[in-house]
PDB file of C-alpha atoms in Angstrom:
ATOM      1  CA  UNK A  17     142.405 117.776  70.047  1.00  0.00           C
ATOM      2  CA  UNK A  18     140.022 114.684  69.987  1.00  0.00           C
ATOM      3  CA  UNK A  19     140.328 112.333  72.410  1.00  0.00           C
ATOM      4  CA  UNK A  20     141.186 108.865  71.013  1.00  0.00           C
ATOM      5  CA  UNK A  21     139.139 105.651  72.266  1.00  0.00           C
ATOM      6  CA  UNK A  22     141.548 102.666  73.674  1.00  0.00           C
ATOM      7  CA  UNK A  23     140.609  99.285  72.942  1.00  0.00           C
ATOM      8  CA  UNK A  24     139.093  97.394  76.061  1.00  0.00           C
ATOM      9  CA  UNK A  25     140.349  93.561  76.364  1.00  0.00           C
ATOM     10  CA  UNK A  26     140.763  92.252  79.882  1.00  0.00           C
ATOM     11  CA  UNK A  27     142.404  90.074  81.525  1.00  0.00           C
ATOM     12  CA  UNK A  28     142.764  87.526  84.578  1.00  0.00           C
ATOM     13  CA  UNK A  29     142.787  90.083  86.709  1.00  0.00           C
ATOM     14  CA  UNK A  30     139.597  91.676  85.429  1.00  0.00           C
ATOM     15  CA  UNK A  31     138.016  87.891  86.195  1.00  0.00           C
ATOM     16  CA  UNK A  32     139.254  88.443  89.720  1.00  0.00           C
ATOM     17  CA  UNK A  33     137.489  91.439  89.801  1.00  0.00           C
ATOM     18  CA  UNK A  34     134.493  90.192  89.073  1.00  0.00           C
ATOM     19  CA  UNK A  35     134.819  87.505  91.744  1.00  0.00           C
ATOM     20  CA  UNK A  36     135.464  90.197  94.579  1.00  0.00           C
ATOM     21  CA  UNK A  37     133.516  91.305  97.311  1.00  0.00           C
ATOM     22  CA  UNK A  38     133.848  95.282  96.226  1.00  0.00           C
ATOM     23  CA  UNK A  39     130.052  96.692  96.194  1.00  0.00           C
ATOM     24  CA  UNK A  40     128.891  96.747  92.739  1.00  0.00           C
ATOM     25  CA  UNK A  41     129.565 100.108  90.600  1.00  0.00           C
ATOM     26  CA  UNK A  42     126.689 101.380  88.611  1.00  0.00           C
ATOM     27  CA  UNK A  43     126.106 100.950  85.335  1.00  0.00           C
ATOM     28  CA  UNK A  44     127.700 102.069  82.671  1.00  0.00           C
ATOM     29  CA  UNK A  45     126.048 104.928  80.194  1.00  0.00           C
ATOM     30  CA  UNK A  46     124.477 103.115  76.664  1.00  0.00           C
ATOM     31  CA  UNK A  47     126.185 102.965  74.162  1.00  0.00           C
ATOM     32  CA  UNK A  48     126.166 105.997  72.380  1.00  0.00           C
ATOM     33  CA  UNK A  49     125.961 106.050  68.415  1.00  0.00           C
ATOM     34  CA  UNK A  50     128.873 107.753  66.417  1.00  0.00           C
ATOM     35  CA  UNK A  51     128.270 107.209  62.564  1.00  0.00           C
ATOM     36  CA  UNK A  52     127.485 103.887  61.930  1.00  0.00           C
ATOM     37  CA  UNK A  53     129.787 102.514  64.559  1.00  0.00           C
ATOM     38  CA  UNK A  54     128.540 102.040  68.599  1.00  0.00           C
ATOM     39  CA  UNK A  55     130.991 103.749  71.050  1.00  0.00           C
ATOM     40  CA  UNK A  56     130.740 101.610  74.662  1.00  0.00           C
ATOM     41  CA  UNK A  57     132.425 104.088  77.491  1.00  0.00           C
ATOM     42  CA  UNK A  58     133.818 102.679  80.507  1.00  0.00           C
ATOM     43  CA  UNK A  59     132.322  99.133  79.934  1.00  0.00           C
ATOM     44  CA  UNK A  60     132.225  96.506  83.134  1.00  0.00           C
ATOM     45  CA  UNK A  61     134.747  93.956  82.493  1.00  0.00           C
ATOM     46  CA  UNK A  62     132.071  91.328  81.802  1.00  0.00           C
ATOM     47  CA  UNK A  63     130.857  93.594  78.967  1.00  0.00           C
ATOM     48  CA  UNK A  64     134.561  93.080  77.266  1.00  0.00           C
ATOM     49  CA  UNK A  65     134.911  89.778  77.659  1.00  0.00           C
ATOM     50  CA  UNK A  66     131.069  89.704  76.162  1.00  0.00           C
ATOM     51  CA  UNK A  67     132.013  91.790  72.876  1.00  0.00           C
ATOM     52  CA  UNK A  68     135.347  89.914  72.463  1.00  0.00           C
ATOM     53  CA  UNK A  69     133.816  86.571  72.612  1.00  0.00           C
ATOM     54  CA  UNK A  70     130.988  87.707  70.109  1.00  0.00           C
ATOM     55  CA  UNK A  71     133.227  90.347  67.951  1.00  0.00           C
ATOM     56  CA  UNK A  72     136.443  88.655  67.683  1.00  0.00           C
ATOM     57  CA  UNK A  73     136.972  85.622  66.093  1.00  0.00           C
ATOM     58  CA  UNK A  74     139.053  83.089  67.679  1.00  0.00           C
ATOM     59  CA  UNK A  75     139.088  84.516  70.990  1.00  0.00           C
ATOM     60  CA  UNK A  76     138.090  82.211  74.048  1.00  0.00           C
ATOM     61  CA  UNK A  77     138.589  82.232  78.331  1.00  0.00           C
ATOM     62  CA  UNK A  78     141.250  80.026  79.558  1.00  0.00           C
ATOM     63  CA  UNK A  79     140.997  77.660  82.490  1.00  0.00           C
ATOM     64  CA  UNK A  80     142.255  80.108  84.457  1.00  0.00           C
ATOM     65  CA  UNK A  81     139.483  83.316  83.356  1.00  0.00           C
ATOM     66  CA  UNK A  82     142.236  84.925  81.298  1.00  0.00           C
ATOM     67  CA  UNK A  83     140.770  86.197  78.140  1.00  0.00           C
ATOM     68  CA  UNK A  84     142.899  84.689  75.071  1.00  0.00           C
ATOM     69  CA  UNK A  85     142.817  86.365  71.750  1.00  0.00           C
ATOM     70  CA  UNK A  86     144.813  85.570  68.305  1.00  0.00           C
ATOM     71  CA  UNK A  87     146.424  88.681  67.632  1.00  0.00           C
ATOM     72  CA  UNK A  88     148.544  88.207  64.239  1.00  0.00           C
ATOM     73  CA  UNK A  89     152.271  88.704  63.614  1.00  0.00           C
ATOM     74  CA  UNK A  90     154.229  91.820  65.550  1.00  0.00           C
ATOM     75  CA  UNK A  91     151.971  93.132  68.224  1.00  0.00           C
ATOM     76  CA  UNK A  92     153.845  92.198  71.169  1.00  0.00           C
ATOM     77  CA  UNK A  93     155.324  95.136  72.747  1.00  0.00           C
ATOM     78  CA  UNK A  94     158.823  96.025  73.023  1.00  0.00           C
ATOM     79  CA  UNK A  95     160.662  97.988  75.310  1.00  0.00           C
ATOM     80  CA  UNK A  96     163.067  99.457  73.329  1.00  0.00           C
ATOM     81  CA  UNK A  97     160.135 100.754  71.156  1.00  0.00           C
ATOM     82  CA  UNK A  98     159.169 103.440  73.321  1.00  0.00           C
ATOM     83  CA  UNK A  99     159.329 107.238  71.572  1.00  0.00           C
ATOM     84  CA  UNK A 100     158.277 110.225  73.313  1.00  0.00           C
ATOM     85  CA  UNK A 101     158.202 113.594  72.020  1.00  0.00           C
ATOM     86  CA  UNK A 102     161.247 115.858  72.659  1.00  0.00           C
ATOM     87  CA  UNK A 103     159.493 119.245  74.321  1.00  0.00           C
ATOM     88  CA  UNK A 104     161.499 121.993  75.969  1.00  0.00           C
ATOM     89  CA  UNK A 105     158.598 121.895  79.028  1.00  0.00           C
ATOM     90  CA  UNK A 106     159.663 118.475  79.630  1.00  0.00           C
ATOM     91  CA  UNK A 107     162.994 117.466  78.500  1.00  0.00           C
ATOM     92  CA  UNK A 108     165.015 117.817  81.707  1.00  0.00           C
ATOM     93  CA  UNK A 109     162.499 115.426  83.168  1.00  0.00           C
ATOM     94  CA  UNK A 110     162.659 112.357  80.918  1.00  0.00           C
ATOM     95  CA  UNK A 111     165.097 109.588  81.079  1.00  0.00           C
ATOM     96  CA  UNK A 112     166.677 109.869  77.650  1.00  0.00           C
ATOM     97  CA  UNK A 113     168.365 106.421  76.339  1.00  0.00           C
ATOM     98  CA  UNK A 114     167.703 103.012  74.612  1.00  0.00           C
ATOM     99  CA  UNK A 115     164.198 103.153  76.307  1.00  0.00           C
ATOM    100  CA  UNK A 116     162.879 106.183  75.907  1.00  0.00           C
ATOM    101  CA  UNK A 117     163.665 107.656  72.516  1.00  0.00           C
ATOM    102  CA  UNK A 118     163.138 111.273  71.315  1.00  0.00           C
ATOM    103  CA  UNK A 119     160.581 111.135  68.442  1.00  0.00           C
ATOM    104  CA  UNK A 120     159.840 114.749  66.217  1.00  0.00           C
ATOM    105  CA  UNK A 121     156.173 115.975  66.732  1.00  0.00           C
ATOM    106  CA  UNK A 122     155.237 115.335  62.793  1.00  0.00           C
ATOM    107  CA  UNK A 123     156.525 111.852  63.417  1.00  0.00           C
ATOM    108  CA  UNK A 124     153.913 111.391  66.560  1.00  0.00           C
ATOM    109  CA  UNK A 125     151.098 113.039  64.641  1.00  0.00           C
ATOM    110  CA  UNK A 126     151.441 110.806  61.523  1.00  0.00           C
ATOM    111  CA  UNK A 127     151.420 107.814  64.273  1.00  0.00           C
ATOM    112  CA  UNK A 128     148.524 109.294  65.665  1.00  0.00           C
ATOM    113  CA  UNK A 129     146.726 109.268  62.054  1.00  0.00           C
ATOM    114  CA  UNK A 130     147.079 106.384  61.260  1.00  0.00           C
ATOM    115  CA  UNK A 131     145.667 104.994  64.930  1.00  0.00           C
ATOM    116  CA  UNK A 132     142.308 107.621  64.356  1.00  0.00           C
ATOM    117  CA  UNK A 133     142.066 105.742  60.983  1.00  0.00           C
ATOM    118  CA  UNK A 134     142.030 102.761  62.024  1.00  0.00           C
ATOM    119  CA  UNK A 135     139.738 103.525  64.952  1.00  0.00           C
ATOM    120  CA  UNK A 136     137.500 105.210  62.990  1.00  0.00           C
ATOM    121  CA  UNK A 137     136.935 102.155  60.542  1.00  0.00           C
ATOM    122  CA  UNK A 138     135.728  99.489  63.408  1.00  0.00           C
ATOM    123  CA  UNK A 139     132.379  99.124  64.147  1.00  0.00           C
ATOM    124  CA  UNK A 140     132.598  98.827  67.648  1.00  0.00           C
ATOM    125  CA  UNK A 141     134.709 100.752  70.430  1.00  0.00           C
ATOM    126  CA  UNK A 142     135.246 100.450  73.876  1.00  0.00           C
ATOM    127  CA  UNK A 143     136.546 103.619  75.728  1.00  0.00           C
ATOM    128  CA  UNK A 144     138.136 103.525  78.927  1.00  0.00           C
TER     129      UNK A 144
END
């Protein structure tokens, strides 16, 4: 199964990472080419804020170093909206109830889809 790439925004506590006094890591690889789209893996922090600020319109750094973006109607999260798959392996495990919700496989794969989809349509992604 192919791995799906997360979007990378950070916030004020990336800033503070910047600011520490942890010895630099090394560089991340290039960006590597997939299509006609640029796939960033494991970018720096300052490289997120970078493509946010250039990519994303309307985004901007508060006072405080938090990156602030405009992110549309209904993307908050919610805590009731949590579904994980119902598999004998696991089942005695999870906390079934109003948080964690059993979901069918076929519904998780059609979620999963749609995310590739859209993923697959950006120009730009940042793997982490």
């Amino acid at each position: 199964m192919a791995s799906v790439a997360k979007p990378c925004w950070a916030g004020a506590s990336g800033l503070r990472a910047l600011s520490s006094s942890a010895p630099p890591r090394s560089p991340p690889p290039p960006p590597t080419s997939s299509g006609s789209r640029l796939v960033f893996r494991n970018p720096s922090v300052a490289t997120c804020y970078e493509h946010a600020l250039r990519f994303e319109a309307g985004t901007r750094v508060s006072s405080s170093g938090a990156l602030v973006a405009r992110s549309g109607a209904k993307t908050g999260r919610s805590p009731t909206d949590k579904r994980v798959v119902r598999e004998a392996a696991h089942e005695a495990r999870v906390w079934w109830g109003p948080v964690n919700q059993p979901v069918e496989p076929a519904v998780f794969e059609a979620s999963r889809a749609r995310a590739v989809d859209f993923l697959q349509g950006r120009e730009r992604l940042c793997e982490q």
